[in-house]
PDB file of C-alpha atoms in Angstrom:
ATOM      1  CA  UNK F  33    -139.126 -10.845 -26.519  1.00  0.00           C
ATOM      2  CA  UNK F  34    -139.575  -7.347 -25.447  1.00  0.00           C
ATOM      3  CA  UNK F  35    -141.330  -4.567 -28.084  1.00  0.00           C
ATOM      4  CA  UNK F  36    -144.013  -4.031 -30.345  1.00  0.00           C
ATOM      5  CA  UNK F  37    -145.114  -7.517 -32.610  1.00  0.00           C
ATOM      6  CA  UNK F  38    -148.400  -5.812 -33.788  1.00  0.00           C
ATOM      7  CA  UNK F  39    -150.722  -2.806 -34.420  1.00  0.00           C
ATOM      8  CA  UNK F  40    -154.149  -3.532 -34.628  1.00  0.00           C
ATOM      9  CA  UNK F  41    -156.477  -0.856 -36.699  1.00  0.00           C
ATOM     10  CA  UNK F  42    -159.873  -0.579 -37.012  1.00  0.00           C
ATOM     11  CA  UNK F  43    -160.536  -0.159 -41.024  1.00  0.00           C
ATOM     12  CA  UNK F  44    -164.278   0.767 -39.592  1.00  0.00           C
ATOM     13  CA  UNK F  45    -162.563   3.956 -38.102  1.00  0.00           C
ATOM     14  CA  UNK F  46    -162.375   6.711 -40.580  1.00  0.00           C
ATOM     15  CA  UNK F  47    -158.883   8.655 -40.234  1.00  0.00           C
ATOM     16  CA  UNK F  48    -158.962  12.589 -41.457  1.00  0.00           C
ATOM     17  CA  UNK F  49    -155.915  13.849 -42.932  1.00  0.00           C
ATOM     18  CA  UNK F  50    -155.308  16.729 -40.081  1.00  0.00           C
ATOM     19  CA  UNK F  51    -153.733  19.901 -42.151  1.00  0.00           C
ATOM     20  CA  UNK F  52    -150.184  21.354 -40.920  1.00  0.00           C
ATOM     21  CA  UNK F  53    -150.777  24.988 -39.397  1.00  0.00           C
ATOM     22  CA  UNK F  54    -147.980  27.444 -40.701  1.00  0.00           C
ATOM     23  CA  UNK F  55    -147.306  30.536 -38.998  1.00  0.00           C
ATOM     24  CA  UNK F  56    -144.208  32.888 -40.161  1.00  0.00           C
ATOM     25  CA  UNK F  57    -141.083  32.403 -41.833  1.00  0.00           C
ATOM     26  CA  UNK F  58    -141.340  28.330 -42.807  1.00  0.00           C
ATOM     27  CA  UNK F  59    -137.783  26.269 -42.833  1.00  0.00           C
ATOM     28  CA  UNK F  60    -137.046  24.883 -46.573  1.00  0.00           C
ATOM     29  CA  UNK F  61    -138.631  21.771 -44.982  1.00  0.00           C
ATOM     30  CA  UNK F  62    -142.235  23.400 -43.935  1.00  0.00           C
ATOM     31  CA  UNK F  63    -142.169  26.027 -46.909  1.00  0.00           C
ATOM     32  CA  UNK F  64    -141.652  22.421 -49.053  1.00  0.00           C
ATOM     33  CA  UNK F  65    -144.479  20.812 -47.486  1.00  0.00           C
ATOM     34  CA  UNK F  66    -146.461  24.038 -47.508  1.00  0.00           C
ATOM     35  CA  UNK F  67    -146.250  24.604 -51.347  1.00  0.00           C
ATOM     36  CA  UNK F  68    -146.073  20.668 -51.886  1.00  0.00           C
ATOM     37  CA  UNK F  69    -143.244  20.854 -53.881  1.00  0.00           C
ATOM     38  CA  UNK F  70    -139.722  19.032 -52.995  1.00  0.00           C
ATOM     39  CA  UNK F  71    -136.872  20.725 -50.923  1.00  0.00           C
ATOM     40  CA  UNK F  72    -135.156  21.373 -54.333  1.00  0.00           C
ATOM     41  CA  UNK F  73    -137.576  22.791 -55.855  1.00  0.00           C
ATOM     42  CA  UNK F  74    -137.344  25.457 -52.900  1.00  0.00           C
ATOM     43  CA  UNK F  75    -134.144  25.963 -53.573  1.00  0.00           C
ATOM     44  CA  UNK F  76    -134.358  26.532 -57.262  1.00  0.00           C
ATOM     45  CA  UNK F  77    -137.310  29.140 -56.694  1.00  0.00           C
ATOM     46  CA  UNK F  78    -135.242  30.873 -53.769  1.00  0.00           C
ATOM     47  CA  UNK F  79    -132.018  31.002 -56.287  1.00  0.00           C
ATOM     48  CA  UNK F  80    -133.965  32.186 -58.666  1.00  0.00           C
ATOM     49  CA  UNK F  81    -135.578  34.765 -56.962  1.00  0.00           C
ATOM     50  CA  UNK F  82    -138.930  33.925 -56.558  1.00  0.00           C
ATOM     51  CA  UNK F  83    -138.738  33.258 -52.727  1.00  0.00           C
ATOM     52  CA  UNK F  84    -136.861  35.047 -50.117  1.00  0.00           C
ATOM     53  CA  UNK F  85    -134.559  33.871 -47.892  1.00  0.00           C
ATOM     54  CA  UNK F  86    -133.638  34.710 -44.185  1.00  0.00           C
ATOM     55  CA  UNK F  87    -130.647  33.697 -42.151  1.00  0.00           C
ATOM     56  CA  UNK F  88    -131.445  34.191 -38.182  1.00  0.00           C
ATOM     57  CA  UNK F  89    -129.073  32.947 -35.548  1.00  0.00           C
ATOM     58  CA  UNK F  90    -129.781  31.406 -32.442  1.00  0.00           C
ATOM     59  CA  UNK F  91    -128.722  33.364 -29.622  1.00  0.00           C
ATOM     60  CA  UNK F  92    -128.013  30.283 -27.386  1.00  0.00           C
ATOM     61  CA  UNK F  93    -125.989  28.425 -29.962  1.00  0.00           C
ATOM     62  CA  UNK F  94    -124.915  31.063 -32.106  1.00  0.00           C
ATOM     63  CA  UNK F  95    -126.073  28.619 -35.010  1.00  0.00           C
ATOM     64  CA  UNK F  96    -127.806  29.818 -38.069  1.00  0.00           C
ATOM     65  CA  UNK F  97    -131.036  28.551 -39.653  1.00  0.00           C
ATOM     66  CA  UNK F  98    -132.166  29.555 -42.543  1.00  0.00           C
ATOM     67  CA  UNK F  99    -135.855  31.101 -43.165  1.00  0.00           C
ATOM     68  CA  UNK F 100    -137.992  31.534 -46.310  1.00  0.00           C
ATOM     69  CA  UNK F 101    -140.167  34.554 -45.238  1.00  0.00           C
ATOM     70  CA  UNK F 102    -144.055  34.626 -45.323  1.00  0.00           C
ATOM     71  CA  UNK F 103    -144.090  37.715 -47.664  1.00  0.00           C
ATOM     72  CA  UNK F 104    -142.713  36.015 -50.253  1.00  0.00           C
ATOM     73  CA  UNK F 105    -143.929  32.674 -50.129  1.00  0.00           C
ATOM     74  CA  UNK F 106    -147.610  34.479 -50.402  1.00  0.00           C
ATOM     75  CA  UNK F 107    -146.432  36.412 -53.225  1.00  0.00           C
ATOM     76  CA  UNK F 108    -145.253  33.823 -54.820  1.00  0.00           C
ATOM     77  CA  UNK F 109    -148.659  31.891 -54.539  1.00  0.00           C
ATOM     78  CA  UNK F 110    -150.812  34.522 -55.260  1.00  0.00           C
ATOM     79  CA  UNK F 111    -149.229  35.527 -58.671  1.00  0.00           C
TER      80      UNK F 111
END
């Protein structure tokens, strides 16, 4: 039987929670995570105008992600 049958933790270890850097415009995802909120909830703030959304394409692909900027996402905390 080939894989993984157990994981053996020490409870004696203490595990930190390690905090998620953010740097720049944040996908729905990270800008979620980053206000705690659900992905929904993003999108109900963005639609109603609260948060700011940018659509950037990737050169290589010529796919497009979409962005909710840093500006706003601080403005939005801070009021």
């Amino acid at each position: 039987m080939d894989g993984l049958a157990a994981i053996l933790i020490d409870y004696a270890e203490t595990l930190e929670r390690s905090e998620r850097v953010f740097s720049g415009d944040l996908s729905l995802l990270d800008a979620a995570a980053r206000l705690r909120v659900s992905v929904g909830s993003i999108r109900r703030l963005r639609d109603g105008g609260y948060l700011k959304q940018i659509k950037v394409r990737n050169p290589d692909t010529q796919h497009y992600r979409c962005y909710i900027t840093e500006e706003s996402i601080q403005v939005f905390v801070e009021a």
